[in-house]
Amino acid sequence: MALVVSAEYYDLYPAPHAFTPPNVPGGFGRGPYPDFRAFSIREYGNRVGVFRVMNIIEKAGLKATLAADAHVATTRSEVVTTAMALGWDIAGHGVSVTEVIGEHLTEVQERDYLDRSLTPLRQLAGSKICGWHGAEYGESTRTPSLLAEQGISYLLDWPHDERVVPMATPNGTILSLPMSADLDDVMAHWHRKISMQRWCRSVLDAVQRLCQEGVNGGRLLILNLHPWLIGQPYRSSHLEQLLQQLCSRDDIWFTTTDRMAAHAAPPSPLQRSPLETADMTLR
């Protein structure tokens, strides 16, 4: 099991070419005015919420992966350096949450996007960035290949089997580590409007099921947490209680996504699910 904390910057004035999903969480769709509300709640996440979440995770004795976009790395570098000081993994997370990868980009433009996303993180981390989580889970058909070209070894955008799936690309193999989209706090609380109590119960139910099935081979559960949302005072206490309950179990390997990818091995044909035996080759 792994935790991903997504630190995202909301640009009040995105570049003219930038694609922003109309329902990007935190706002109500872009209007004919600067969306100070959406900007402020996102800034709260990077100024207050992220450190509250870090403290909760550290108090539980766990490590996590910080997925940070380029604007967070340049405008809130203390978020990245604090995560590094805690021994967390650092993963790329695009340029900003208001500039998302899509098929509208040419290959040259997407390669430039990835360069702009990863360079600030590499300058801060001083080491290789192994993982990638696209802003709003966004990818084009070229993204896995271009990430492999960049030296990225795994991505977190495909919510498929609860197992690592190797993807063949023209630039080599990249691993897909599936995050649980339904248990993503934004999906659960912002979009589906479920209560914190029900979300905690859902996570615990998922863990119980996966531990039972994991007797015949490991299963993954990767939770995506957003500090602007889960870092709010009235939500963070539920996260703290949830982690306490999870840590009381003795059948979970708590790790980070870098370590999860490093320990992953291609499954044997007999272990593969229908999705894994399907054509996962990206051309």
CSV table of C-alpha atoms in Angstrom, one decimal:
chain,number,residue,atom,x,y,z
A,1,MET,CA,0.0,0.0,0.0
A,2,ALA,CA,1.2,3.5,-0.8
A,3,LEU,CA,0.1,7.1,-0.3
A,4,VAL,CA,0.5,9.8,-3.0
A,5,VAL,CA,0.1,13.4,-1.9
A,6,SER,CA,-0.6,15.6,-4.9
A,7,ALA,CA,0.6,19.2,-4.6
A,8,GLU,CA,-0.9,21.3,-7.4
A,9,TYR,CA,-0.8,24.9,-8.5
A,10,TYR,CA,-3.9,26.6,-9.8
A,11,ASP,CA,-3.0,29.3,-12.3
A,12,LEU,CA,-5.2,32.4,-12.3
A,13,TYR,CA,-4.2,33.2,-15.8
A,14,PRO,CA,-3.2,30.0,-17.7
A,15,ALA,CA,-1.3,30.3,-20.9
A,16,PRO,CA,-3.5,30.8,-24.0
A,17,HIS,CA,-2.7,27.3,-25.3
A,18,ALA,CA,-3.3,25.6,-22.0
A,19,PHE,CA,-6.1,23.0,-21.7
A,20,THR,CA,-8.0,23.3,-18.4
A,21,PRO,CA,-10.8,20.8,-17.8
A,22,PRO,CA,-14.1,22.7,-17.3
A,23,ASN,CA,-14.8,20.8,-14.1
A,24,VAL,CA,-11.3,21.0,-12.6
A,25,PRO,CA,-11.9,20.5,-8.8
A,26,GLY,CA,-11.7,23.5,-6.5
A,27,GLY,CA,-13.7,25.8,-8.7
A,28,PHE,CA,-17.0,25.9,-10.6
A,29,GLY,CA,-15.7,26.2,-14.1
A,30,ARG,CA,-13.7,29.2,-15.5
A,31,GLY,CA,-15.7,32.4,-15.6
A,32,PRO,CA,-15.0,35.8,-17.1
A,33,TYR,CA,-13.1,36.9,-14.0
A,34,PRO,CA,-10.1,35.7,-12.0
A,35,ASP,CA,-11.2,32.8,-9.9
A,36,PHE,CA,-9.8,33.9,-6.6
A,37,ARG,CA,-11.8,31.3,-4.7
A,38,ALA,CA,-10.3,28.3,-6.6
A,39,PHE,CA,-6.8,29.9,-6.5
A,40,SER,CA,-7.0,30.5,-2.8
A,41,ILE,CA,-8.3,27.0,-1.8
A,42,ARG,CA,-5.4,25.5,-3.9
A,43,GLU,CA,-2.9,27.9,-2.3
A,44,TYR,CA,-4.3,26.8,1.1
A,45,GLY,CA,-3.3,23.3,0.2
A,46,ASN,CA,0.2,24.3,-0.6
A,47,ARG,CA,0.7,26.6,2.3
A,48,VAL,CA,-1.2,24.8,5.1
A,49,GLY,CA,-2.9,21.6,4.2
A,50,VAL,CA,0.2,19.8,2.8
A,51,PHE,CA,2.2,20.2,6.0
A,52,ARG,CA,-0.8,19.1,8.1
A,53,VAL,CA,-1.0,15.9,5.9
A,54,MET,CA,2.7,15.4,6.1
A,55,ASN,CA,2.5,15.6,9.9
A,56,ILE,CA,-0.3,13.0,10.0
A,57,ILE,CA,1.5,10.6,7.8
A,58,GLU,CA,4.7,11.0,9.7
A,59,LYS,CA,2.9,10.5,13.0
A,60,ALA,CA,1.6,7.2,11.7
A,61,GLY,CA,5.2,6.2,11.0
A,62,LEU,CA,4.7,6.1,7.2
A,63,LYS,CA,6.4,7.5,4.2
A,64,ALA,CA,4.6,8.7,1.0
A,65,THR,CA,5.2,10.0,-2.5
A,66,LEU,CA,4.8,13.7,-3.2
A,67,ALA,CA,3.5,14.3,-6.7
A,68,ALA,CA,4.4,18.0,-7.4
A,69,ASP,CA,3.9,20.1,-10.5
A,70,ALA,CA,6.4,22.5,-11.8
A,71,HIS,CA,4.8,25.6,-10.4
A,72,VAL,CA,4.7,24.1,-6.9
A,73,ALA,CA,8.4,23.3,-7.3
A,74,THR,CA,9.2,26.9,-8.3
A,75,THR,CA,6.8,28.9,-6.2
A,76,ARG,CA,6.5,26.6,-3.1
A,77,SER,CA,9.8,24.8,-3.2
A,78,GLU,CA,9.6,24.3,0.6
A,79,VAL,CA,6.9,21.7,-0.1
A,80,VAL,CA,9.3,19.6,-2.1
A,81,THR,CA,12.3,20.1,0.1
A,82,THR,CA,10.3,19.2,3.2
A,83,ALA,CA,9.1,16.0,1.6
A,84,MET,CA,12.7,15.2,0.7
A,85,ALA,CA,13.8,15.8,4.2
A,86,LEU,CA,11.2,13.4,5.5
A,87,GLY,CA,12.5,10.7,3.1
A,88,TRP,CA,9.6,10.8,0.8
A,89,ASP,CA,9.7,10.0,-2.9
A,90,ILE,CA,9.2,12.8,-5.4
A,91,ALA,CA,7.2,12.3,-8.6
A,92,GLY,CA,6.4,14.6,-11.6
A,93,HIS,CA,2.9,16.0,-11.8
A,94,GLY,CA,2.8,18.2,-14.8
A,95,VAL,CA,3.1,22.0,-15.1
A,96,SER,CA,0.0,22.9,-13.2
A,97,VAL,CA,-3.5,21.6,-12.6
A,98,THR,CA,-4.7,24.2,-15.1
A,99,GLU,CA,-2.5,22.9,-17.9
A,100,VAL,CA,-3.2,19.3,-18.7
A,101,ILE,CA,-1.7,16.9,-21.3
A,102,GLY,CA,-4.0,15.9,-24.1
A,103,GLU,CA,-4.0,14.8,-27.7
A,104,HIS,CA,-4.3,18.5,-28.7
A,105,LEU,CA,-0.5,18.7,-28.1
A,106,THR,CA,1.9,17.8,-30.9
A,107,GLU,CA,4.8,15.5,-30.0
A,108,VAL,CA,7.2,18.4,-29.9
A,109,GLN,CA,4.8,20.4,-27.6
A,110,GLU,CA,4.3,17.4,-25.3
A,111,ARG,CA,8.1,16.7,-25.1
A,112,ASP,CA,8.5,20.4,-24.1
A,113,TYR,CA,5.7,20.1,-21.5
A,114,LEU,CA,7.4,17.1,-19.9
A,115,ASP,CA,10.8,19.0,-19.9
A,116,ARG,CA,9.1,22.0,-18.2
A,117,SER,CA,7.4,19.7,-15.7
A,118,LEU,CA,10.5,17.6,-14.7
A,119,THR,CA,13.3,20.1,-14.8
A,120,PRO,CA,12.4,22.2,-11.7
A,121,LEU,CA,11.9,19.0,-9.7
A,122,ARG,CA,15.2,17.5,-10.8
A,123,GLN,CA,16.9,20.8,-9.9
A,124,LEU,CA,15.5,20.6,-6.4
A,125,ALA,CA,15.8,16.8,-5.8
A,126,GLY,CA,19.3,16.5,-7.1
A,127,SER,CA,18.5,13.0,-8.1
A,128,LYS,CA,16.6,11.0,-10.6
A,129,ILE,CA,12.8,11.4,-10.7
A,130,CYS,CA,11.4,7.9,-11.3
A,131,GLY,CA,7.6,8.4,-11.2
A,132,TRP,CA,4.9,10.4,-13.0
A,133,HIS,CA,1.3,11.3,-12.2
A,134,GLY,CA,-0.3,13.5,-14.9
A,135,ALA,CA,-2.3,16.5,-13.9
A,136,GLU,CA,-5.9,15.4,-13.6
A,137,TYR,CA,-4.7,11.9,-14.8
A,138,GLY,CA,-4.2,13.4,-18.2
A,139,GLU,CA,-2.2,11.7,-20.9
A,140,SER,CA,-2.0,11.5,-24.7
A,141,THR,CA,-1.4,8.3,-26.7
A,142,ARG,CA,2.3,9.3,-26.7
A,143,THR,CA,2.8,10.0,-23.0
A,144,PRO,CA,4.1,6.7,-21.8
A,145,SER,CA,6.6,6.5,-24.5
A,146,LEU,CA,7.8,10.1,-24.0
A,147,LEU,CA,8.0,9.5,-20.3
A,148,ALA,CA,10.2,6.4,-20.9
A,149,GLU,CA,12.3,8.6,-23.1
A,150,GLN,CA,12.7,11.0,-20.1
A,151,GLY,CA,13.9,8.2,-17.9
A,152,ILE,CA,10.7,7.8,-16.0
A,153,SER,CA,10.2,4.2,-14.9
A,154,TYR,CA,6.6,4.2,-13.8
A,155,LEU,CA,3.3,6.2,-14.1
A,156,LEU,CA,0.2,6.4,-11.9
A,157,ASP,CA,-2.5,7.5,-14.3
A,158,TRP,CA,-4.2,4.2,-15.3
A,159,PRO,CA,-6.7,2.8,-12.7
A,160,HIS,CA,-6.7,-0.8,-13.9
A,161,ASP,CA,-5.8,-4.1,-12.2
A,162,GLU,CA,-4.6,-3.9,-8.6
A,163,ARG,CA,-1.2,-5.1,-9.9
A,164,VAL,CA,1.8,-3.6,-11.6
A,165,VAL,CA,1.5,-3.8,-15.4
A,166,PRO,CA,4.5,-3.4,-17.7
A,167,MET,CA,3.7,-1.3,-20.8
A,168,ALA,CA,5.8,-1.7,-24.0
A,169,THR,CA,6.6,1.6,-25.7
A,170,PRO,CA,8.9,2.5,-28.6
A,171,ASN,CA,11.3,3.9,-25.9
A,172,GLY,CA,11.3,0.8,-23.7
A,173,THR,CA,9.1,-0.6,-21.0
A,174,ILE,CA,7.4,1.7,-18.4
A,175,LEU,CA,5.5,0.3,-15.4
A,176,SER,CA,1.9,1.3,-14.7
A,177,LEU,CA,1.0,1.4,-11.0
A,178,PRO,CA,-2.7,1.8,-10.7
A,179,MET,CA,-4.1,4.3,-8.2
A,180,SER,CA,-7.6,3.7,-6.9
A,181,ALA,CA,-9.6,6.4,-8.8
A,182,ASP,CA,-12.8,5.8,-6.8
A,183,LEU,CA,-10.9,6.2,-3.5
A,184,ASP,CA,-9.1,9.4,-4.7
A,185,ASP,CA,-10.2,12.0,-2.2
A,186,VAL,CA,-11.2,14.4,-4.9
A,187,MET,CA,-13.3,11.8,-6.7
A,188,ALA,CA,-14.9,10.7,-3.5
A,189,HIS,CA,-15.5,14.0,-1.7
A,190,TRP,CA,-15.6,16.7,-4.3
A,191,HIS,CA,-17.3,14.8,-7.2
A,192,ARG,CA,-19.3,12.1,-5.5
A,193,LYS,CA,-20.0,14.0,-2.3
A,194,ILE,CA,-19.6,11.0,0.0
A,195,SER,CA,-18.9,11.6,3.7
A,196,MET,CA,-15.6,11.1,5.3
A,197,GLN,CA,-17.0,8.3,7.4
A,198,ARG,CA,-18.1,6.4,4.3
A,199,TRP,CA,-14.8,7.1,2.5
A,200,CYS,CA,-12.9,5.6,5.5
A,201,ARG,CA,-15.1,2.6,5.5
A,202,SER,CA,-14.6,2.1,1.8
A,203,VAL,CA,-10.8,2.2,2.2
A,204,LEU,CA,-11.0,-0.3,5.0
A,205,ASP,CA,-13.3,-2.6,3.0
A,206,ALA,CA,-11.0,-2.4,0.0
A,207,VAL,CA,-8.0,-3.3,2.1
A,208,GLN,CA,-9.8,-6.2,3.7
A,209,ARG,CA,-10.7,-7.6,0.3
A,210,LEU,CA,-7.3,-7.1,-1.2
A,211,CYS,CA,-5.6,-8.7,1.7
A,212,GLN,CA,-7.8,-11.7,1.3
A,213,GLU,CA,-7.1,-12.0,-2.4
A,214,GLY,CA,-3.4,-11.2,-1.8
A,215,VAL,CA,-2.9,-14.7,-0.4
A,216,ASN,CA,-2.4,-15.9,-4.0
A,217,GLY,CA,-0.3,-12.9,-5.1
A,218,GLY,CA,0.2,-9.3,-4.0
A,219,ARG,CA,-2.4,-6.6,-4.6
A,220,LEU,CA,-1.8,-2.9,-4.7
A,221,LEU,CA,-3.8,-0.1,-3.1
A,222,ILE,CA,-2.5,3.4,-3.9
A,223,LEU,CA,-4.4,6.3,-2.3
A,224,ASN,CA,-4.2,9.7,-3.9
A,225,LEU,CA,-4.6,12.6,-1.4
A,226,HIS,CA,-4.9,16.3,-2.2
A,227,PRO,CA,-3.9,18.7,0.6
A,228,TRP,CA,-6.3,21.4,-0.4
A,229,LEU,CA,-9.1,18.9,0.3
A,230,ILE,CA,-8.0,16.2,2.7
A,231,GLY,CA,-5.8,18.8,4.6
A,232,GLN,CA,-8.9,20.8,5.8
A,233,PRO,CA,-9.2,20.6,9.6
A,234,TYR,CA,-12.5,18.8,9.6
A,235,ARG,CA,-11.3,16.2,7.1
A,236,SER,CA,-7.7,15.6,8.3
A,237,SER,CA,-8.8,14.1,11.6
A,238,HIS,CA,-10.6,11.3,9.7
A,239,LEU,CA,-7.4,10.7,7.7
A,240,GLU,CA,-5.5,10.4,10.9
A,241,GLN,CA,-7.9,7.8,12.3
A,242,LEU,CA,-7.9,5.9,9.1
A,243,LEU,CA,-4.1,5.5,9.1
A,244,GLN,CA,-4.2,4.4,12.7
A,245,GLN,CA,-6.6,1.6,11.8
A,246,LEU,CA,-4.6,0.6,8.8
A,247,CYS,CA,-1.3,0.6,10.7
A,248,SER,CA,-2.9,-1.8,13.3
A,249,ARG,CA,-2.9,-4.5,10.7
A,250,ASP,CA,0.0,-6.9,10.2
A,251,ASP,CA,-0.8,-8.0,6.6
A,252,ILE,CA,0.0,-4.7,4.8
A,253,TRP,CA,3.3,-3.7,3.3
A,254,PHE,CA,3.4,0.1,3.6
A,255,THR,CA,5.8,1.5,1.1
A,256,THR,CA,6.3,4.3,-1.5
A,257,THR,CA,5.6,4.2,-5.2
A,258,ASP,CA,9.3,4.3,-6.1
A,259,ARG,CA,9.9,1.2,-3.9
A,260,MET,CA,6.8,-0.5,-5.2
A,261,ALA,CA,8.0,-0.1,-8.7
A,262,ALA,CA,11.5,-1.2,-7.8
A,263,HIS,CA,10.2,-4.4,-6.3
A,264,ALA,CA,7.8,-5.1,-9.1
A,265,ALA,CA,8.5,-8.1,-11.4
A,266,PRO,CA,6.6,-9.0,-14.6
A,267,PRO,CA,3.9,-11.5,-13.6
A,268,SER,CA,4.0,-15.0,-15.1
A,269,PRO,CA,1.4,-15.7,-17.8
A,270,LEU,CA,-0.6,-17.8,-15.4
A,271,GLN,CA,-0.9,-14.8,-13.0
A,272,ARG,CA,-2.0,-12.3,-15.6
A,273,SER,CA,-5.4,-10.8,-15.6
A,274,PRO,CA,-7.5,-10.3,-18.7
A,275,LEU,CA,-6.3,-6.7,-18.9
A,276,GLU,CA,-2.6,-7.7,-18.7
A,277,THR,CA,-3.0,-10.2,-21.5
A,278,ALA,CA,-4.7,-7.6,-23.7
A,279,ASP,CA,-2.6,-5.4,-26.0
A,280,MET,CA,-0.9,-2.9,-23.7
A,281,THR,CA,1.7,-2.0,-26.3
A,282,LEU,CA,1.7,1.7,-27.1
A,283,ARG,CA,2.9,2.7,-30.6
